[in-house]
GROMACS .gro file of N, CA and C in nm:
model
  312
    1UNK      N    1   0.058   4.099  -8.499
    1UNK     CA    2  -0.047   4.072  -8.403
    1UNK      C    3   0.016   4.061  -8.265
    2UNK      N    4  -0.045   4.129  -8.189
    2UNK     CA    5  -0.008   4.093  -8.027
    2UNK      C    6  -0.091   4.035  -7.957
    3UNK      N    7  -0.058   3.993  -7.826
    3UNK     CA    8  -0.117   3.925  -7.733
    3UNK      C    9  -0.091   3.980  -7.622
    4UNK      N   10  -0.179   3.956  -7.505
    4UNK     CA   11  -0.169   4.006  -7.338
    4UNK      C   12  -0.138   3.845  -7.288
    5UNK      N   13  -0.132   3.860  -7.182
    5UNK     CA   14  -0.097   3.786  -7.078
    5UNK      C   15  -0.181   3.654  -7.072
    6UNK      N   16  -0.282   3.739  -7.038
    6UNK     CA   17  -0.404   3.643  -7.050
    6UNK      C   18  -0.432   3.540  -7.165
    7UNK      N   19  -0.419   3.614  -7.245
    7UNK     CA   20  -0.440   3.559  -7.393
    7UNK      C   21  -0.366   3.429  -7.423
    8UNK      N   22  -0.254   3.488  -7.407
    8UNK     CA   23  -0.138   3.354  -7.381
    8UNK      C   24  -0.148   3.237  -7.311
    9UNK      N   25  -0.225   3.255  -7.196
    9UNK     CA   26  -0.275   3.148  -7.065
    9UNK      C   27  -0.378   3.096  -7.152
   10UNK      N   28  -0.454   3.141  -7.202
   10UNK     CA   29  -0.580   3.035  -7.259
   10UNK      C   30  -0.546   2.987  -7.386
   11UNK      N   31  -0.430   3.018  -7.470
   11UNK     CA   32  -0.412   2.965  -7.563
   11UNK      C   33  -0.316   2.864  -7.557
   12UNK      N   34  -0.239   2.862  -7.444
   12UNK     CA   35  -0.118   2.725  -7.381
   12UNK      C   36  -0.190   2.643  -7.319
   13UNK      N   37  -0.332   2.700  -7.234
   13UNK     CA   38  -0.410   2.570  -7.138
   13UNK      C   39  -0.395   2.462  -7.169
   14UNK      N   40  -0.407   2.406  -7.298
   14UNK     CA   41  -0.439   2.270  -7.312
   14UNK      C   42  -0.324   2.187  -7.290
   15UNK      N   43  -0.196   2.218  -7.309
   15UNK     CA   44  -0.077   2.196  -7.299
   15UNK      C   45  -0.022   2.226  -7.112
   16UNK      N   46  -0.068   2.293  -7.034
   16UNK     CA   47   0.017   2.299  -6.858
   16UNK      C   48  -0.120   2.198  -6.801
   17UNK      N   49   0.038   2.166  -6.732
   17UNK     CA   50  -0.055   2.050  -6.654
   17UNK      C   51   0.002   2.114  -6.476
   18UNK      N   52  -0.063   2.012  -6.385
   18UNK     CA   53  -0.022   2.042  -6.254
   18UNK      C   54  -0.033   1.937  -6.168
   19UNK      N   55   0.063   1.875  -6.131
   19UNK     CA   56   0.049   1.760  -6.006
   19UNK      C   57   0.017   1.811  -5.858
   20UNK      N   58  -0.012   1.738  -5.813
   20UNK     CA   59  -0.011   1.801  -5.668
   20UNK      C   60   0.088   1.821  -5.599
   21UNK      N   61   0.077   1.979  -5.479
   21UNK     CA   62   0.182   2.025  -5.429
   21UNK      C   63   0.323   2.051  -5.528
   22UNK      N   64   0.287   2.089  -5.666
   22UNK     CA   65   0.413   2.079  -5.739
   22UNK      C   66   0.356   2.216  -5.806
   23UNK      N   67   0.450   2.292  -5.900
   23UNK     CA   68   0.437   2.412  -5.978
   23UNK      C   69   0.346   2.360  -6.109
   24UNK      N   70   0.273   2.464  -6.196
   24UNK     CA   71   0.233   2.415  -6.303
   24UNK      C   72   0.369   2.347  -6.389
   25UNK      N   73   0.311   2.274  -6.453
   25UNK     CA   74   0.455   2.259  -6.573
   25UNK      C   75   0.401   2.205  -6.743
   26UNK      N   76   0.492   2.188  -6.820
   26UNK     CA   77   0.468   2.160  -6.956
   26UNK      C   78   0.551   2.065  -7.006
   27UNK      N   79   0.511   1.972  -7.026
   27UNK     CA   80   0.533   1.817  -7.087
   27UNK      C   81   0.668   1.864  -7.242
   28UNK      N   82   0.814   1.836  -7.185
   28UNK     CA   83   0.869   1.842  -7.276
   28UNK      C   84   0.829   1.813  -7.445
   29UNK      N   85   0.787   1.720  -7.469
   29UNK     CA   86   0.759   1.694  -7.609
   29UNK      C   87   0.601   1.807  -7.679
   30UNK      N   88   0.563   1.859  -7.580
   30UNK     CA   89   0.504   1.969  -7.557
   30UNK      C   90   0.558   2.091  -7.637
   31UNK      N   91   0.684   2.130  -7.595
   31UNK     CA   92   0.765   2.233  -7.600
   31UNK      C   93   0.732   2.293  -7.798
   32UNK      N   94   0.742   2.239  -7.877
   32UNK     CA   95   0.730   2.281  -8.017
   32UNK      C   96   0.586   2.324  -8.067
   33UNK      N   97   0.483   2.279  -7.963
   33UNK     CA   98   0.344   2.272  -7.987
   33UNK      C   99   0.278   2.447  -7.919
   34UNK      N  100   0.360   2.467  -7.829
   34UNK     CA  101   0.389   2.595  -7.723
   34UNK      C  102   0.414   2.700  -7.853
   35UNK      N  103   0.548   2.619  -7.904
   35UNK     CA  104   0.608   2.775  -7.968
   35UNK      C  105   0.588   2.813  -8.062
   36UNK      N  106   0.495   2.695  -8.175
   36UNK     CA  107   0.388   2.699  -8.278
   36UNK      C  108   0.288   2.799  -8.227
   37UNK      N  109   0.185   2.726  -8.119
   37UNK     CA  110   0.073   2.858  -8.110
   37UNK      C  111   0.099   2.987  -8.064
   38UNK      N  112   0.284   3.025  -8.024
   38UNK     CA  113   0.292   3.151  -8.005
   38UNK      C  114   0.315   3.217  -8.093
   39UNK      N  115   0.387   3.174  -8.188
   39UNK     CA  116   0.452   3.223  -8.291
   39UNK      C  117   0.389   3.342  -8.349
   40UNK      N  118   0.288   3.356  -8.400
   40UNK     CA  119   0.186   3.467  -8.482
   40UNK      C  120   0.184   3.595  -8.416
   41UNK      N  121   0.210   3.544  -8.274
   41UNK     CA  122   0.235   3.705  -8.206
   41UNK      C  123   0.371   3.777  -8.158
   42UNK      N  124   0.356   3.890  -8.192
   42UNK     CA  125   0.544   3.971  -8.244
   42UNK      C  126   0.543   4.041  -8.149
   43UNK      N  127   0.452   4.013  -8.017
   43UNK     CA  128   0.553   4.059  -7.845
   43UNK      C  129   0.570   3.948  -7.771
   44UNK      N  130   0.526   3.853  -7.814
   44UNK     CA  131   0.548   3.697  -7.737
   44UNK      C  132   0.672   3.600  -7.768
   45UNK      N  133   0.751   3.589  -7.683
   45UNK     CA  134   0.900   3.546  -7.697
   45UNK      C  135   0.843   3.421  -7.580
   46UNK      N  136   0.955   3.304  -7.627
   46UNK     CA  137   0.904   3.192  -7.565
   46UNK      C  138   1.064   3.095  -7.507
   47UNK      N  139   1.137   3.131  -7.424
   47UNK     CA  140   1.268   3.057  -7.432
   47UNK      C  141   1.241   2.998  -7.289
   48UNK      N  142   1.341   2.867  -7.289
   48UNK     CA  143   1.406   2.761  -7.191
   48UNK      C  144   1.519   2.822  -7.106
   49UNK      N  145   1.507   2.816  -6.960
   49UNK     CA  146   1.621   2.896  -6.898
   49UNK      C  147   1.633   2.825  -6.773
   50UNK      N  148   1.709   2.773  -6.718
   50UNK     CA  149   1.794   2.720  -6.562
   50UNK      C  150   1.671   2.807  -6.484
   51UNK      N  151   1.635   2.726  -6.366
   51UNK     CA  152   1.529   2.799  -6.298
   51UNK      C  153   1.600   2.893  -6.212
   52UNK      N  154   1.503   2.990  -6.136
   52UNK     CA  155   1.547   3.055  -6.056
   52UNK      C  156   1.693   3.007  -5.973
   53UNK      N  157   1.609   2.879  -5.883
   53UNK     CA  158   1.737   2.822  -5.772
   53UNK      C  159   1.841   2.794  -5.835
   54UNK      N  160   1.867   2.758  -5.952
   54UNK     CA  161   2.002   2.705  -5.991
   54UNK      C  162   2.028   2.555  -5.939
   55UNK      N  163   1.908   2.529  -5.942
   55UNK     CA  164   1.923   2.352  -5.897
   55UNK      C  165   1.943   2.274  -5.997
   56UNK      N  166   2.021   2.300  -6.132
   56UNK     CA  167   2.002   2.218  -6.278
   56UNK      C  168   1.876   2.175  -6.319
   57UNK      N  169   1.756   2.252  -6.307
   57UNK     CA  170   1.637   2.210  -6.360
   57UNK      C  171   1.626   2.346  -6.482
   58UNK      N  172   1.516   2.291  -6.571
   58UNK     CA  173   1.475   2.404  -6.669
   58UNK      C  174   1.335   2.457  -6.635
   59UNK      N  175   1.300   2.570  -6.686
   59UNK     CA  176   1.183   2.632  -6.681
   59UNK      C  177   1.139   2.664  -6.785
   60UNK      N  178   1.054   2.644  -6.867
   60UNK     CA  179   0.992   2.745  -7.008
   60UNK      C  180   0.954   2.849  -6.938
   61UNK      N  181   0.988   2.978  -6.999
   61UNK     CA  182   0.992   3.128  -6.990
   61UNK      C  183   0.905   3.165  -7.123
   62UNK      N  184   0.784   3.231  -7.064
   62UNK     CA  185   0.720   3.288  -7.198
   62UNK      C  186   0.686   3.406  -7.103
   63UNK      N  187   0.730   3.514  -7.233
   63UNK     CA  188   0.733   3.661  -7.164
   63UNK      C  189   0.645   3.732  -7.277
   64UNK      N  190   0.564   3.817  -7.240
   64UNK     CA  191   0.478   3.904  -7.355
   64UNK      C  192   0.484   4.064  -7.323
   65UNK      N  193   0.542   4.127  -7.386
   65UNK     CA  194   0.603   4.282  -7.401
   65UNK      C  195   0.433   4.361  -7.422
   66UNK      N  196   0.414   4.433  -7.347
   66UNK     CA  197   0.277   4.524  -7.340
   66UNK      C  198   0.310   4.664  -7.302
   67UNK      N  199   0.276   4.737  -7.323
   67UNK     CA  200   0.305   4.861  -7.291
   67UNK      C  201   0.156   4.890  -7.196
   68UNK      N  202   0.243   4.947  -7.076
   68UNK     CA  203   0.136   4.903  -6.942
   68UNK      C  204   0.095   4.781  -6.888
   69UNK      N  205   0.208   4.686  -6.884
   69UNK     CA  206   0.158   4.559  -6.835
   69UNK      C  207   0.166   4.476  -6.888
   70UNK      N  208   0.294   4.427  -6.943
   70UNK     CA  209   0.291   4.291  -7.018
   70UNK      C  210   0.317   4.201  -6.879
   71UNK      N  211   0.423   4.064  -6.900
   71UNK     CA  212   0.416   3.978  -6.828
   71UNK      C  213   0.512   3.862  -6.844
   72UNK      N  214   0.519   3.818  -6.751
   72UNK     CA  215   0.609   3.674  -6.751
   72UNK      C  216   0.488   3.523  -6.654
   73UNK      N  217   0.546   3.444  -6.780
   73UNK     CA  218   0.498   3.307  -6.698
   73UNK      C  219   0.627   3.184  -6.701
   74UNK      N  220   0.608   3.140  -6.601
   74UNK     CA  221   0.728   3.038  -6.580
   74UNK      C  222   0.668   2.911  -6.536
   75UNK      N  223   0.679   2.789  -6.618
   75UNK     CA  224   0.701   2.667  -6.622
   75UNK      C  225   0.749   2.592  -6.615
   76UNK      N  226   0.767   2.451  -6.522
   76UNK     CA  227   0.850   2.358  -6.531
   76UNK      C  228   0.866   2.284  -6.653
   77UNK      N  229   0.979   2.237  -6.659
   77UNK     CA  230   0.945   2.129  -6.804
   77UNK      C  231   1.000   1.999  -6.729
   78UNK      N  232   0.897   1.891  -6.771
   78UNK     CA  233   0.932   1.770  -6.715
   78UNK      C  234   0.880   1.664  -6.855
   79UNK      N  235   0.975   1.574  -6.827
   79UNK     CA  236   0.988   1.470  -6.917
   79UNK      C  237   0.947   1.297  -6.896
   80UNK      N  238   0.851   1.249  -6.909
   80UNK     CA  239   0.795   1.106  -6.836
   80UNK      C  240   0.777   1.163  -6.701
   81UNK      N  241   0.717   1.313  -6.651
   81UNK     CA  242   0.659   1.274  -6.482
   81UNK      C  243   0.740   1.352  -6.400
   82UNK      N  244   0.882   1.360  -6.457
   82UNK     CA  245   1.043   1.396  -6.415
   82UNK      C  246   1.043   1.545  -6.468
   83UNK      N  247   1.077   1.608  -6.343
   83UNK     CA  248   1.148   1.732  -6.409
   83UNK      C  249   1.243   1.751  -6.514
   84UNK      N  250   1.247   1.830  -6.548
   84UNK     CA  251   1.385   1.823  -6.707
   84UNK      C  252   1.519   1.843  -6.651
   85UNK      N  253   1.640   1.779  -6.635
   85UNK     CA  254   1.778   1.824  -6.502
   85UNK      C  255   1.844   1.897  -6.698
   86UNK      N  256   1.906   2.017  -6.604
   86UNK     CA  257   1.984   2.050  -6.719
   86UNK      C  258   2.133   1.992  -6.746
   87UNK      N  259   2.167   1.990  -6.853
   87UNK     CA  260   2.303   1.870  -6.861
   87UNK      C  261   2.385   1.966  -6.924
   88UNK      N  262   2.476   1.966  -6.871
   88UNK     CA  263   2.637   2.060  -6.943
   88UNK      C  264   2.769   1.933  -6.935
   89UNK      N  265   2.750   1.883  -7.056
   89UNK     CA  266   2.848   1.804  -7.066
   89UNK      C  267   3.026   1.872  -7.019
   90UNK      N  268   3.013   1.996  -7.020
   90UNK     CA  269   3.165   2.050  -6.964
   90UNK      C  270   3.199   2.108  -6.825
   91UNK      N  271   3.083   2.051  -6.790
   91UNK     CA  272   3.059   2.085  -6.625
   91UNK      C  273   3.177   2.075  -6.558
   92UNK      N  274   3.262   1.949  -6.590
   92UNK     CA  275   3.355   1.924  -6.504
   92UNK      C  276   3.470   1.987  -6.515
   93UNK      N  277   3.468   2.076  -6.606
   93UNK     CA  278   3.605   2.232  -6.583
   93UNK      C  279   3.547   2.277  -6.516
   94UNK      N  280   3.403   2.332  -6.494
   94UNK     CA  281   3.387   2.432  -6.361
   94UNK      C  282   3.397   2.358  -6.246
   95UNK      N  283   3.393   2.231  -6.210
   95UNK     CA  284   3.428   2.213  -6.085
   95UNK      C  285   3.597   2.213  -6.075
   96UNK      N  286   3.655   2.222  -6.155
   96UNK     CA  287   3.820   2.207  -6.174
   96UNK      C  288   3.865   2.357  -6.141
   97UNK      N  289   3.794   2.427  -6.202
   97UNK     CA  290   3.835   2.579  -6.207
   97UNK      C  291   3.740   2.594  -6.065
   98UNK      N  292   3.685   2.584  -5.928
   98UNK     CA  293   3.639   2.583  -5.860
   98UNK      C  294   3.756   2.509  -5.721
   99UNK      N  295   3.814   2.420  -5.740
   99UNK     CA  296   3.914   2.368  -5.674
   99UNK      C  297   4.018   2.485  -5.694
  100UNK      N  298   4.071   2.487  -5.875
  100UNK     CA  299   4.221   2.545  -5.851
  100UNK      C  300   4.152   2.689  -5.774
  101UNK      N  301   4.061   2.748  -5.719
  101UNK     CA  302   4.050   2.853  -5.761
  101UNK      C  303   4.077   2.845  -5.572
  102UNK      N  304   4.020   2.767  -5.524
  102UNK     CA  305   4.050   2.729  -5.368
  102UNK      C  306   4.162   2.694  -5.289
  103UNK      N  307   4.248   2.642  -5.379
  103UNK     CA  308   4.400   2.616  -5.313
  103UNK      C  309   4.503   2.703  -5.384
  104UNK      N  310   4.483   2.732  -5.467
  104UNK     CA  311   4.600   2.852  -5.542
  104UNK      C  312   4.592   2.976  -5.530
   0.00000   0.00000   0.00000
């Protein structure tokens, strides 16, 4: 079974929310309830990805493959109110490898 674009938007509605002056977004604990009602359709892929800016925030990425026009929608994910910050516990070699990479 496939889905359009659209299709996808009215079947996530109940789940994006929107504060003011802020992007739509989707309530982390949300996130399994998303990828349940996508699931049934086999051009609808649904993944978590570092936003555009690279500011350590996440975005849910749900993309739907159409021939002539599929689509991408992008969501914040926020957690209690809070955006979601992405965490790389090994962060601190890239700032290491970022120094040696400046004086050597």
């Amino acid at each position: 079974m496939k889905a359009s674009i659209s299709e996808v938007k009215e079947k996530i509605a109940p789940y994006v929310h929107r504060a003011f002056l802020d992007r739509e977004c989707i309530n982390e604990q949300d996130l399994p309830a998303v990828k349940t009602l996508l699931r049934p359709y086999s051009n609808v892929r649904v993944s978590i990805e570092k936003t555009r800016h690279d500011d350590g925030y996440l975005d849910c990425v749900i993309s739907a493959d159409a021939f002539l026009g599929g689509g991408t929608l992008r969501y914040e994910i926020r957690d209690n109110g809070r955006r979601k910050k992405y965490y790389d516990p090994l962060a601190w070699i890239d700032e290491i490898e970022k120094w040696d990479a400046l004086f050597f």
